Coordinates of C-alpha atoms in Angstrom, one line a residue:
Chain A
M1 CA 3.9 -22.6 9.4
I2 CA 5.9 -20.3 7.2
E3 CA 8.8 -21.7 5.2
A4 CA 11.3 -19.6 3.3
T5 CA 13.9 -21.2 1.1
G6 CA 16.7 -19.2 -0.6
L7 CA 14.6 -16.0 -0.6
T8 CA 16.3 -13.2 -2.4
K9 CA 15.2 -9.7 -3.5
H10 CA 17.2 -7.2 -5.5
Y11 CA 16.2 -3.6 -6.0
G12 CA 18.4 -2.6 -8.9
R13 CA 21.9 -3.4 -7.7
T14 CA 20.9 -3.2 -4.0
V15 CA 20.4 -6.6 -2.4
A16 CA 17.7 -6.2 0.1
V17 CA 17.3 -9.9 1.0
D18 CA 20.0 -12.4 0.3
N19 CA 19.4 -16.1 0.1
L20 CA 17.3 -16.2 3.2
S21 CA 16.0 -19.6 4.5
F22 CA 14.0 -20.0 7.7
G23 CA 11.0 -21.6 9.2
V24 CA 8.3 -20.2 11.6
G25 CA 6.6 -22.8 13.8
E26 CA 3.0 -23.1 15.0
G27 CA 1.8 -22.1 18.4
R28 CA 4.7 -19.9 19.1
V29 CA 5.7 -16.2 18.8
T30 CA 8.6 -16.0 16.5
G31 CA 10.5 -12.7 16.6
F32 CA 12.0 -11.4 13.3
L33 CA 14.9 -9.3 14.4
G34 CA 17.3 -7.2 12.6
P35 CA 18.6 -3.6 12.5
N36 CA 16.7 -1.0 10.5
G37 CA 17.1 -1.7 6.8
A38 CA 18.0 -5.3 7.3
G39 CA 15.3 -6.5 4.9
K40 CA 12.6 -7.4 7.4
S41 CA 9.7 -5.6 5.8
T42 CA 10.8 -6.7 2.3
T43 CA 10.7 -10.3 3.5
M44 CA 7.3 -9.9 5.0
R45 CA 6.0 -8.3 1.8
M46 CA 7.4 -11.3 -0.1
I47 CA 5.7 -13.8 2.3
L48 CA 2.4 -11.9 1.6
G49 CA 2.8 -12.0 -2.2
L50 CA 3.0 -8.2 -2.5
D51 CA 6.6 -8.2 -3.7
R52 CA 8.0 -10.8 -6.1
P53 CA 11.2 -12.5 -4.9
T54 CA 14.1 -12.2 -7.4
S55 CA 14.7 -15.8 -6.6
G56 CA 13.8 -18.4 -4.0
D57 CA 10.4 -19.3 -2.5
V58 CA 8.3 -18.7 0.5
R59 CA 5.2 -20.7 1.4
I60 CA 2.5 -20.5 4.1
D61 CA 1.2 -24.0 5.1
G62 CA 2.7 -25.3 1.9
E63 CA 1.1 -22.7 -0.4
H64 CA 2.1 -19.5 -2.0
Y65 CA 0.1 -16.5 -0.7
R66 CA -1.2 -15.7 -4.1
D67 CA -2.7 -19.2 -4.5
L68 CA -4.7 -19.0 -1.2
K69 CA -8.4 -19.0 -1.4
R70 CA -9.9 -16.2 0.8
P71 CA -6.3 -15.5 2.1
L72 CA -7.5 -13.4 5.1
T73 CA -9.0 -16.6 6.6
T74 CA -5.5 -18.2 6.5
V75 CA -3.1 -15.3 7.1
G76 CA -3.7 -12.0 8.9
A77 CA -1.1 -9.3 8.5
L78 CA -0.4 -5.9 9.9
L79 CA 2.4 -4.4 7.8
D80 CA 1.6 -0.7 8.3
A81 CA -1.2 0.7 10.4
K82 CA -1.6 3.6 7.9
W83 CA -2.9 1.4 5.1
V84 CA -6.4 2.9 5.6
H85 CA -8.2 5.6 3.7
P86 CA -8.3 8.5 6.1
N87 CA -11.9 9.5 5.3
R88 CA -13.2 6.0 5.8
S89 CA -14.5 5.0 9.2
A90 CA -12.9 2.1 11.1
R91 CA -16.1 0.1 10.6
A92 CA -16.3 0.9 6.8
H93 CA -12.7 -0.1 6.4
L94 CA -13.3 -3.5 8.1
R95 CA -16.5 -4.1 6.3
W96 CA -15.0 -3.9 2.8
L97 CA -12.2 -6.3 4.0
A98 CA -14.9 -8.6 5.4
A99 CA -16.8 -8.5 2.1
A100 CA -13.7 -9.2 0.1
S101 CA -13.2 -12.4 2.3
K102 CA -16.9 -13.4 2.3
L103 CA -17.1 -12.9 6.0
P104 CA -20.3 -11.8 7.8
Y105 CA -20.4 -8.2 9.0
S106 CA -21.1 -9.4 12.5
R107 CA -17.4 -10.4 12.5
V108 CA -16.5 -6.8 12.0
D109 CA -18.1 -5.8 15.3
E110 CA -16.5 -8.8 17.0
V111 CA -12.9 -7.7 16.1
L112 CA -13.7 -4.1 16.9
D113 CA -14.7 -5.3 20.3
I114 CA -11.5 -7.5 20.6
V115 CA -9.2 -4.5 20.0
G116 CA -11.4 -2.1 22.0
L117 CA -12.4 0.2 19.2
T118 CA -16.1 -0.2 19.4
A119 CA -16.7 3.3 20.7
V120 CA -14.9 5.0 17.8
A121 CA -16.0 2.5 15.1
N122 CA -17.8 5.2 13.1
K123 CA -15.1 7.8 13.4
R124 CA -12.9 8.5 10.4
A125 CA -9.6 6.5 10.6
G126 CA -7.6 9.5 9.5
G127 CA -8.2 11.1 13.0
F128 CA -6.9 8.1 14.9
S129 CA -3.8 8.2 17.0
L130 CA -1.0 5.8 16.2
G131 CA -2.1 3.4 18.9
M132 CA -5.7 3.4 17.6
S133 CA -4.5 2.9 14.0
Q134 CA -2.4 0.0 15.2
R135 CA -5.4 -1.5 16.9
L136 CA -7.4 -1.1 13.8
G137 CA -4.7 -2.8 11.8
I138 CA -4.7 -5.7 14.2
A139 CA -8.5 -5.9 14.0
G140 CA -8.1 -6.2 10.2
A141 CA -5.5 -9.0 10.7
L142 CA -7.8 -10.9 13.0
L143 CA -10.9 -10.5 10.8
G144 CA -10.7 -13.9 9.1
D145 CA -9.7 -15.7 12.3
P146 CA -6.4 -16.8 10.6
R147 CA -4.0 -19.5 11.7
V148 CA -1.0 -17.4 10.7
L149 CA -0.4 -13.8 11.8
L150 CA 2.3 -11.4 10.7
F151 CA 3.1 -8.1 12.4
D152 CA 5.7 -5.7 11.2
E153 CA 7.1 -3.5 14.0
P154 CA 3.8 -3.4 15.8
V155 CA 5.1 -1.6 18.9
N156 CA 6.9 1.1 17.0
G157 CA 5.9 4.5 18.3
L158 CA 3.5 3.2 20.9
D159 CA 3.3 4.3 24.5
P160 CA 4.2 1.8 27.2
E161 CA 0.5 0.9 27.8
G162 CA 0.1 0.1 24.1
I163 CA 3.3 -1.9 24.0
L164 CA 2.1 -4.0 26.9
W165 CA -1.2 -4.6 25.3
I166 CA 0.3 -5.8 22.1
R167 CA 2.8 -8.0 23.9
R168 CA 0.0 -9.7 25.8
F169 CA -2.0 -10.0 22.7
M170 CA 0.7 -11.8 20.8
H171 CA 1.1 -14.3 23.7
R172 CA -2.7 -14.9 23.6
L173 CA -2.7 -15.5 19.9
A174 CA 0.2 -18.0 20.2
A175 CA -1.4 -19.7 23.1
E176 CA -4.5 -20.2 20.9
G177 CA -2.2 -22.3 18.7
R178 CA -1.6 -19.7 16.0
T179 CA 1.7 -19.0 14.2
V180 CA 2.8 -15.5 15.1
F181 CA 5.6 -13.9 13.3
V182 CA 6.5 -10.4 14.5
S183 CA 9.3 -8.2 13.4
S184 CA 11.2 -5.7 15.5
H185 CA 14.6 -3.9 15.6
L186 CA 14.4 -3.9 19.4
L187 CA 15.9 -7.1 20.9
S188 CA 14.6 -6.2 24.4
E189 CA 11.1 -6.1 23.0
M190 CA 11.6 -9.5 21.3
A191 CA 13.0 -11.0 24.5
Q192 CA 9.7 -10.3 26.2
T193 CA 7.5 -11.1 23.3
A194 CA 9.0 -14.0 21.4
Q195 CA 10.0 -17.6 22.2
D196 CA 11.8 -18.2 18.9
L197 CA 14.0 -15.8 16.9
V198 CA 15.0 -15.3 13.3
V199 CA 17.8 -12.8 13.2
I200 CA 18.9 -11.1 10.0
G201 CA 21.4 -8.4 9.1
R202 CA 21.8 -7.0 5.6
G203 CA 19.3 -9.5 4.3
K204 CA 21.3 -12.5 5.4
L205 CA 20.3 -15.0 8.1
I206 CA 22.4 -14.6 11.2
Y207 CA 20.6 -16.8 13.7
Q208 CA 17.5 -19.0 14.0
G209 CA 16.6 -20.7 17.2
T210 CA 15.2 -20.0 20.7
V211 CA 15.6 -16.6 22.4
D212 CA 17.3 -18.3 25.4
D213 CA 19.9 -19.9 23.2
F214 CA 20.5 -16.7 21.4
I215 CA 21.2 -14.9 24.6
A216 CA 23.3 -17.7 26.0
N217 CA 25.4 -18.1 22.9
A218 CA 25.9 -14.5 22.0
T219 CA 26.6 -12.8 25.4
E220 CA 30.0 -13.0 26.9
N221 CA 29.9 -12.9 30.7
T222 CA 32.5 -10.8 32.5
V223 CA 33.2 -10.1 36.2
V224 CA 34.1 -6.7 37.6
V225 CA 36.6 -7.0 40.5
R226 CA 37.8 -4.3 42.9
S227 CA 40.5 -4.9 45.4
P228 CA 43.2 -2.9 47.3
E229 CA 45.7 -5.5 46.0
L230 CA 44.6 -5.4 42.4
D231 CA 48.1 -5.7 41.0
R232 CA 48.8 -9.0 42.8
L233 CA 45.4 -10.4 41.8
T234 CA 46.0 -9.3 38.2
E235 CA 49.4 -11.1 38.2
L236 CA 47.8 -14.3 39.5
L237 CA 45.0 -14.3 37.0
R238 CA 47.4 -13.6 34.2
A239 CA 49.5 -16.5 35.3
D240 CA 46.4 -18.7 34.9
G241 CA 46.0 -17.4 31.4
V242 CA 42.8 -15.5 32.1
S243 CA 42.1 -12.5 29.9
L244 CA 41.3 -9.2 31.7
V245 CA 41.2 -5.5 31.1
A246 CA 41.7 -2.6 33.4
D247 CA 38.5 -0.6 33.9
G248 CA 39.2 2.5 36.0
D249 CA 40.1 1.4 39.5
A250 CA 38.7 -2.1 38.8
I251 CA 39.5 -4.9 36.4
R252 CA 37.1 -6.7 34.1
V253 CA 37.7 -10.4 33.9
S254 CA 36.3 -12.6 31.2
G255 CA 36.1 -16.3 30.7
V256 CA 36.1 -17.2 34.4
D257 CA 33.1 -17.1 36.8
S258 CA 33.0 -15.1 40.0
A259 CA 33.3 -18.2 42.2
A260 CA 36.7 -19.1 40.7
I261 CA 38.0 -15.6 41.1
G262 CA 36.8 -15.4 44.7
E263 CA 38.5 -18.7 45.6
L264 CA 41.7 -17.7 43.9
A265 CA 41.7 -14.4 46.0
A266 CA 40.9 -16.3 49.2
A267 CA 43.7 -18.9 48.6
N268 CA 46.1 -16.0 48.2
K269 CA 44.7 -14.0 51.1
I270 CA 43.7 -11.0 48.9
V271 CA 41.0 -8.8 50.1
L272 CA 38.2 -8.1 47.6
H273 CA 36.0 -5.0 47.7
E274 CA 33.8 -6.0 44.9
L275 CA 33.2 -9.2 42.9
N276 CA 30.4 -8.4 40.5
P277 CA 29.3 -10.8 37.7
Q278 CA 28.1 -8.8 34.6
I279 CA 25.4 -10.6 32.7
G280 CA 25.8 -9.6 29.0
S281 CA 22.8 -7.6 27.9
L282 CA 20.7 -8.5 25.0
E283 CA 21.7 -5.4 23.2
E284 CA 25.3 -6.3 23.5
A285 CA 24.5 -9.8 22.1
F286 CA 22.6 -8.3 19.2
I287 CA 25.3 -5.8 18.4
Q288 CA 28.0 -8.5 18.6
L289 CA 26.1 -10.6 16.1
T290 CA 24.9 -7.9 13.8
G291 CA 27.5 -5.2 14.4
D292 CA 29.3 -5.6 11.1
T293 CA 26.0 -6.0 9.2
V294 CA 24.4 -2.7 10.1
E295 CA 23.9 -1.0 6.8
Y296 CA 24.3 2.6 8.0
T297 CA 26.9 3.1 10.6
A298 CA 27.3 6.4 12.3
H299 CA 31.0 7.1 12.6
T300 CA 31.0 8.9 15.9
D301 CA 34.7 9.1 16.2
Q302 CA 35.2 10.9 12.9
H303 CA 35.0 14.5 11.9
T304 CA 31.8 15.7 10.4
A305 CA 33.6 17.6 7.7
P306 CA 33.1 16.2 4.2
A307 CA 34.6 12.8 3.8
E308 CA 37.0 11.9 1.0
P309 CA 35.2 10.9 -2.2
A310 CA 36.3 7.4 -1.9
G311 CA 34.5 7.0 1.4
A312 CA 31.1 7.8 0.0
T313 CA 30.5 4.9 -2.2
E314 CA 27.7 3.2 -0.2
E315 CA 24.7 2.7 -2.4
A316 CA 21.4 4.4 -1.7
P317 CA 18.7 2.1 -0.3
P318 CA 15.4 1.4 -1.9
A319 CA 12.8 3.8 -0.5
Chain B
M1 CA -19.9 -10.3 -7.9
T2 CA -18.3 -10.1 -4.5
L3 CA -15.5 -8.0 -5.8
L4 CA -17.9 -5.6 -7.5
A5 CA -19.7 -5.2 -4.2
V6 CA -16.3 -4.6 -2.4
E7 CA -15.2 -2.0 -4.9
R8 CA -18.6 -0.3 -4.7
M9 CA -18.3 -0.1 -0.9
K10 CA -14.8 1.3 -1.2
L11 CA -15.8 3.9 -3.8
F12 CA -18.8 5.3 -1.9
T13 CA -17.2 5.3 1.6
T14 CA -14.9 8.2 0.4
R15 CA -15.9 11.6 -0.6
S16 CA -14.3 12.4 -3.9
P17 CA -16.7 10.4 -6.1
W18 CA -19.7 12.4 -4.6
W19 CA -18.0 15.7 -5.2
C20 CA -17.0 14.8 -8.7
T21 CA -20.5 13.6 -9.5
V22 CA -22.0 16.9 -8.3
A23 CA -19.4 18.9 -10.2
A24 CA -19.9 16.9 -13.4
L25 CA -23.7 17.4 -13.3
A26 CA -23.4 21.1 -12.3
V27 CA -21.0 21.8 -15.2
T28 CA -23.0 20.0 -17.9
I29 CA -26.5 20.9 -16.9
G30 CA -25.4 24.5 -16.0
F31 CA -24.0 24.9 -19.5
A32 CA -27.1 23.6 -21.0
A33 CA -29.2 26.1 -19.0
L34 CA -26.9 28.8 -20.3
M35 CA -27.3 27.6 -23.9
A36 CA -31.1 27.4 -23.5
G37 CA -31.3 30.8 -21.8
T38 CA -29.3 32.6 -24.5
A39 CA -30.9 30.9 -27.5
D40 CA -32.7 33.1 -30.0
A41 CA -33.6 33.0 -33.7
Q42 CA -30.0 33.4 -34.8
A43 CA -28.7 30.7 -32.5
P44 CA -31.7 28.3 -32.0
L45 CA -31.7 25.7 -29.3
T46 CA -31.2 22.2 -30.7
V47 CA -30.7 18.8 -29.2
A48 CA -27.0 19.2 -30.0
A49 CA -26.8 22.6 -28.4
T50 CA -28.1 21.1 -25.0
Q51 CA -25.0 18.9 -25.0
F52 CA -22.5 21.7 -25.5
G53 CA -21.0 21.1 -22.0
Y54 CA -20.5 17.3 -22.3
N55 CA -16.8 17.6 -22.8
F56 CA -16.4 19.6 -19.5
G57 CA -18.3 16.9 -17.7
L58 CA -16.0 14.3 -19.3
V59 CA -13.0 16.1 -17.8
V60 CA -14.5 15.9 -14.3
V61 CA -15.5 12.3 -14.7
M62 CA -11.9 11.4 -15.7
V63 CA -10.6 13.2 -12.6
M64 CA -13.0 11.1 -10.6
A65 CA -11.9 7.9 -12.2
G66 CA -8.2 8.8 -11.9
L67 CA -8.7 9.7 -8.2
A68 CA -10.6 6.5 -7.5
I69 CA -7.5 4.4 -8.3
T70 CA -4.6 6.7 -7.4
T71 CA -5.9 7.5 -3.9
E72 CA -5.8 3.7 -3.4
Y73 CA -2.1 3.8 -4.2
R74 CA -1.5 7.0 -2.1
F75 CA -3.0 5.5 1.1
S76 CA -1.7 2.0 0.3
T77 CA -5.2 0.6 0.4
M78 CA -4.2 -1.0 -2.9
R79 CA -1.8 -3.2 -0.9
A80 CA -4.6 -4.0 1.6
T81 CA -6.8 -4.9 -1.4
F82 CA -4.1 -7.2 -2.9
L83 CA -3.8 -8.9 0.5
A84 CA -7.5 -9.6 0.6
V85 CA -7.7 -10.4 -3.1
P86 CA -4.3 -11.7 -4.4
N87 CA -5.6 -12.1 -7.9
R88 CA -4.8 -8.6 -9.1
W89 CA -6.5 -8.9 -12.4
S90 CA -9.9 -9.6 -10.8
A91 CA -9.4 -6.9 -8.1
L92 CA -8.5 -4.2 -10.7
L93 CA -11.1 -5.3 -13.2
A94 CA -13.8 -5.1 -10.6
K95 CA -12.6 -1.6 -9.6
T96 CA -12.5 -0.5 -13.3
A97 CA -16.0 -1.9 -13.8
V98 CA -17.5 -0.1 -10.8
V99 CA -15.8 3.2 -11.8
A100 CA -16.9 2.9 -15.4
V101 CA -20.5 2.1 -14.4
L102 CA -20.6 5.1 -12.1
A103 CA -19.2 7.3 -14.9
G104 CA -21.8 6.0 -17.3
I105 CA -24.6 6.7 -14.9
V106 CA -23.2 10.2 -14.3
G107 CA -23.0 10.7 -18.1
E108 CA -26.6 9.7 -18.6
I109 CA -27.9 11.9 -15.8
A110 CA -25.8 14.8 -17.1
A111 CA -27.0 14.3 -20.7
F112 CA -30.7 13.8 -20.0
G113 CA -30.5 16.5 -17.3
S114 CA -29.0 19.0 -19.9
W115 CA -31.7 18.0 -22.4
G116 CA -34.4 18.3 -19.8
I117 CA -33.4 21.7 -18.6
G118 CA -33.4 22.8 -22.2
K119 CA -37.0 21.7 -22.6
L120 CA -37.9 23.3 -19.3
I121 CA -36.4 26.7 -20.2
K122 CA -37.6 26.7 -23.8
P123 CA -40.9 24.7 -23.7
G124 CA -41.7 26.0 -27.2
V125 CA -38.7 24.4 -28.9
D126 CA -39.0 20.9 -30.3
L127 CA -36.3 18.9 -28.6
T128 CA -37.9 15.5 -29.2
L129 CA -35.4 12.8 -29.8
N130 CA -36.4 11.6 -33.3
T131 CA -33.3 10.5 -35.1
A132 CA -30.5 8.1 -34.3
Y133 CA -28.2 11.0 -34.3
E134 CA -30.2 12.8 -31.6
W135 CA -30.3 9.7 -29.5
R136 CA -26.6 9.3 -29.7
A137 CA -26.0 12.9 -28.9
V138 CA -27.8 12.6 -25.6
A139 CA -27.8 8.9 -24.5
G140 CA -24.3 8.4 -26.0
V141 CA -22.7 10.7 -23.5
G142 CA -22.9 8.0 -20.8
L143 CA -21.1 5.5 -23.0
V144 CA -18.3 7.9 -23.7
Y145 CA -18.0 8.8 -20.0
A146 CA -17.8 5.1 -19.1
V147 CA -15.0 4.4 -21.7
A148 CA -13.1 7.6 -20.7
A149 CA -13.2 6.4 -17.1
V150 CA -11.6 3.2 -18.1
V151 CA -8.8 5.2 -19.8
A152 CA -8.3 7.3 -16.6
V153 CA -8.2 4.2 -14.4
A154 CA -5.6 2.5 -16.7
V155 CA -3.4 5.6 -16.6
G156 CA -3.9 5.8 -12.8
V157 CA -2.7 2.2 -12.4
L158 CA 0.3 2.9 -14.5
V159 CA 1.3 6.2 -13.0
R160 CA 0.0 5.7 -9.4
H161 CA 0.3 9.3 -8.4
S162 CA -2.9 11.4 -8.5
A163 CA -1.3 14.6 -9.8
G164 CA 0.7 12.8 -12.4
A165 CA -2.1 10.6 -13.7
I166 CA -4.7 13.3 -13.8
S167 CA -2.5 15.9 -15.5
L168 CA -1.5 13.3 -18.0
V169 CA -5.1 12.4 -18.9
L170 CA -6.3 16.0 -18.9
I171 CA -3.4 17.4 -20.9
Y172 CA -3.8 14.7 -23.5
N173 CA -7.5 15.2 -23.8
L174 CA -7.6 19.0 -23.7
L175 CA -4.3 19.9 -25.4
V176 CA -2.4 17.1 -27.2
E177 CA -5.2 16.0 -29.6
G178 CA -6.0 19.6 -30.5
L179 CA -2.3 20.5 -31.0
I180 CA -1.6 17.5 -33.2
V181 CA -4.0 19.0 -35.8
L182 CA -1.6 22.0 -36.1
I183 CA 1.3 19.8 -37.5
P184 CA 1.5 20.6 -41.2
N185 CA 0.2 18.0 -43.7
V186 CA 0.2 14.9 -41.4
G187 CA -1.4 16.5 -38.4
P188 CA -5.0 16.3 -39.5
K189 CA -4.5 12.8 -40.9
I190 CA -3.2 11.6 -37.5
H191 CA -5.9 13.6 -35.6
K192 CA -8.6 11.6 -37.5
W193 CA -7.5 8.5 -35.6
L194 CA -6.9 9.8 -32.1
P195 CA -9.1 8.2 -29.5
F196 CA -10.9 11.2 -27.9
N197 CA -11.6 12.6 -31.4
M198 CA -13.2 9.2 -32.1
A199 CA -15.3 9.5 -28.9
H200 CA -16.4 12.9 -30.1
Q201 CA -17.3 11.5 -33.5
F202 CA -19.6 9.1 -31.8
V203 CA -21.5 11.9 -30.1
T204 CA -21.5 14.5 -32.9
G205 CA -20.9 12.4 -36.0
N206 CA -23.5 12.1 -38.9
P207 CA -25.1 15.3 -37.6
D208 CA -28.7 16.1 -37.7
P209 CA -30.2 16.5 -41.1
T210 CA -30.8 20.2 -40.6
G211 CA -27.0 20.7 -41.1
R212 CA -26.6 22.9 -38.1
D213 CA -24.0 25.5 -37.7
V214 CA -21.0 24.4 -35.7
N215 CA -21.8 27.1 -33.1
F216 CA -25.1 25.6 -32.2
G217 CA -23.7 22.5 -30.6
P218 CA -20.4 20.9 -29.8
P219 CA -17.9 21.4 -32.7
L220 CA -18.0 18.5 -35.1
S221 CA -15.3 15.7 -35.3
D222 CA -13.2 15.3 -38.3
A223 CA -13.0 11.6 -37.9
T224 CA -14.2 9.6 -40.9
L225 CA -15.3 6.4 -39.2
G226 CA -19.1 5.9 -38.7
P227 CA -20.3 6.7 -35.2
W228 CA -20.5 3.2 -33.8
A229 CA -17.2 2.2 -35.4
A230 CA -15.7 5.3 -33.8
L231 CA -17.1 4.2 -30.4
A232 CA -15.7 0.7 -30.9
Y233 CA -12.3 2.2 -31.8
F234 CA -12.4 4.4 -28.6
A235 CA -13.4 1.4 -26.5
G236 CA -10.6 -0.7 -28.1
F237 CA -8.1 1.9 -27.2
A238 CA -9.3 1.9 -23.6
A239 CA -9.2 -1.9 -23.5
V240 CA -5.6 -2.1 -24.8
L241 CA -4.5 0.6 -22.3
L242 CA -6.3 -1.3 -19.4
V243 CA -4.7 -4.7 -20.4
I244 CA -1.2 -3.1 -20.4
A245 CA -1.9 -1.4 -17.0
L246 CA -3.2 -4.6 -15.4
A247 CA -0.3 -6.7 -16.8
V248 CA 2.1 -4.1 -15.3
A249 CA 0.3 -4.1 -12.0
N250 CA 0.4 -7.9 -11.9
R251 CA 4.1 -8.1 -12.4
R252 CA 5.2 -5.1 -10.3
D253 CA 5.8 -5.0 -6.6
A254 CA 2.7 -3.7 -4.9

């Protein structure tokens, strides 16, 4: 159980996390979703006591991370797979972590086996591929058999096989009753991995709840209609106060389901060539909710020539 | 004790401490061999002369100590350490202790190795350690290396970048203290109280009763404190620097 209340972090004048309150429940995978630069990593570092909140508080099972005894046995975290000395072997890396947590060395071989790195255990970690580094990081997170697990963008840069492995792994961990909190900027990934969502944009909480509710609330369903008598149908729909837009040789109707449109057409003897309900995509939902909170927006419809000085006042982010 | 074991594992599963140890020993013992080989009636081999190279070894040891901490920042293993051991004071004190002990051991091997190779090359010369001065000149090197390693670790914690921390420590040790003497009037007065000059006073102070020429051993210190008071002063300087560094590391975002 992770509980954040009023969590805030300033870097100079930049506000990275802004009065963020949320909870992460046990036995579930909770996705931590937000565009790049939304403050996900900063929040995770504050949960783990690496960064000090400017104000607010975050606790794990009621305790601050820095007050935990042998913290790796309570919380396992993978924030960055590259937090390993490149000349140290995978086994040596896990052994010092185990020693620091008073865990037996036999546990090192167990977690190496769980993540499938036994064969390369004595190879230097600097030579690992991203997928192998990620597995080593997960092995480190699992070392203390913790109840709470945090992963920051674990599938970033992985091949499909690696992504699938991590996804299944998260489900297994949650099924074992652990608290799994995993961040991503990819909603499609979260939809397949998480049951609950905490969505942030520009450091502020946008949504907290289940994935299903998020999609249901945030997506707007439309129906694409094609007909040789499109003008008549348009008039009829407009008369009913339905909003619609022209889309090439079709119209896109929103706010009414396809059955109602079909019945209206039949009642007026209008031939339909297409009646196609469009289920709003997760990405659309995400963009709809976070669209105005994306910190760096690419202005695709503008010239690339130097902007006027007044337009360039956005502050530099923390590195 | 657990944390000391952890830091020992971390230190010896990387390569730089091994290379620095080899380099420190090669420089000091090699220099002693050179001194012994070229000694003659005009420039006799003395206990002090065998330790001529100790300051070069000191430089290498400080590089080793600086690297031990700054590579942790560079590869973010410092963050991994703070995740496993959230009490940053304990984690960093353990690291400092392990690095200081290694530096001390390297210093002792370097000093006695230098002295031994002198005896080996010039068996006829009496290099017996008779006086308190002679013991300090040889066995004291390890103590100075250990304290200097603490200074380098503290600077490493504050600066966090290898290049920055190491250049700062070396430029200070090799240049700044020597240049301050050149300031008219006040320069020499300040220099008497500078920390590495104090360390040097511990090793070379109250020199052997024969009143050797400066050329027959490391140049003498101009500090006026007694040798043990000088070492305490140097250690105090290192301790203050370390406390500042640890307080900063404890407050700062990792």
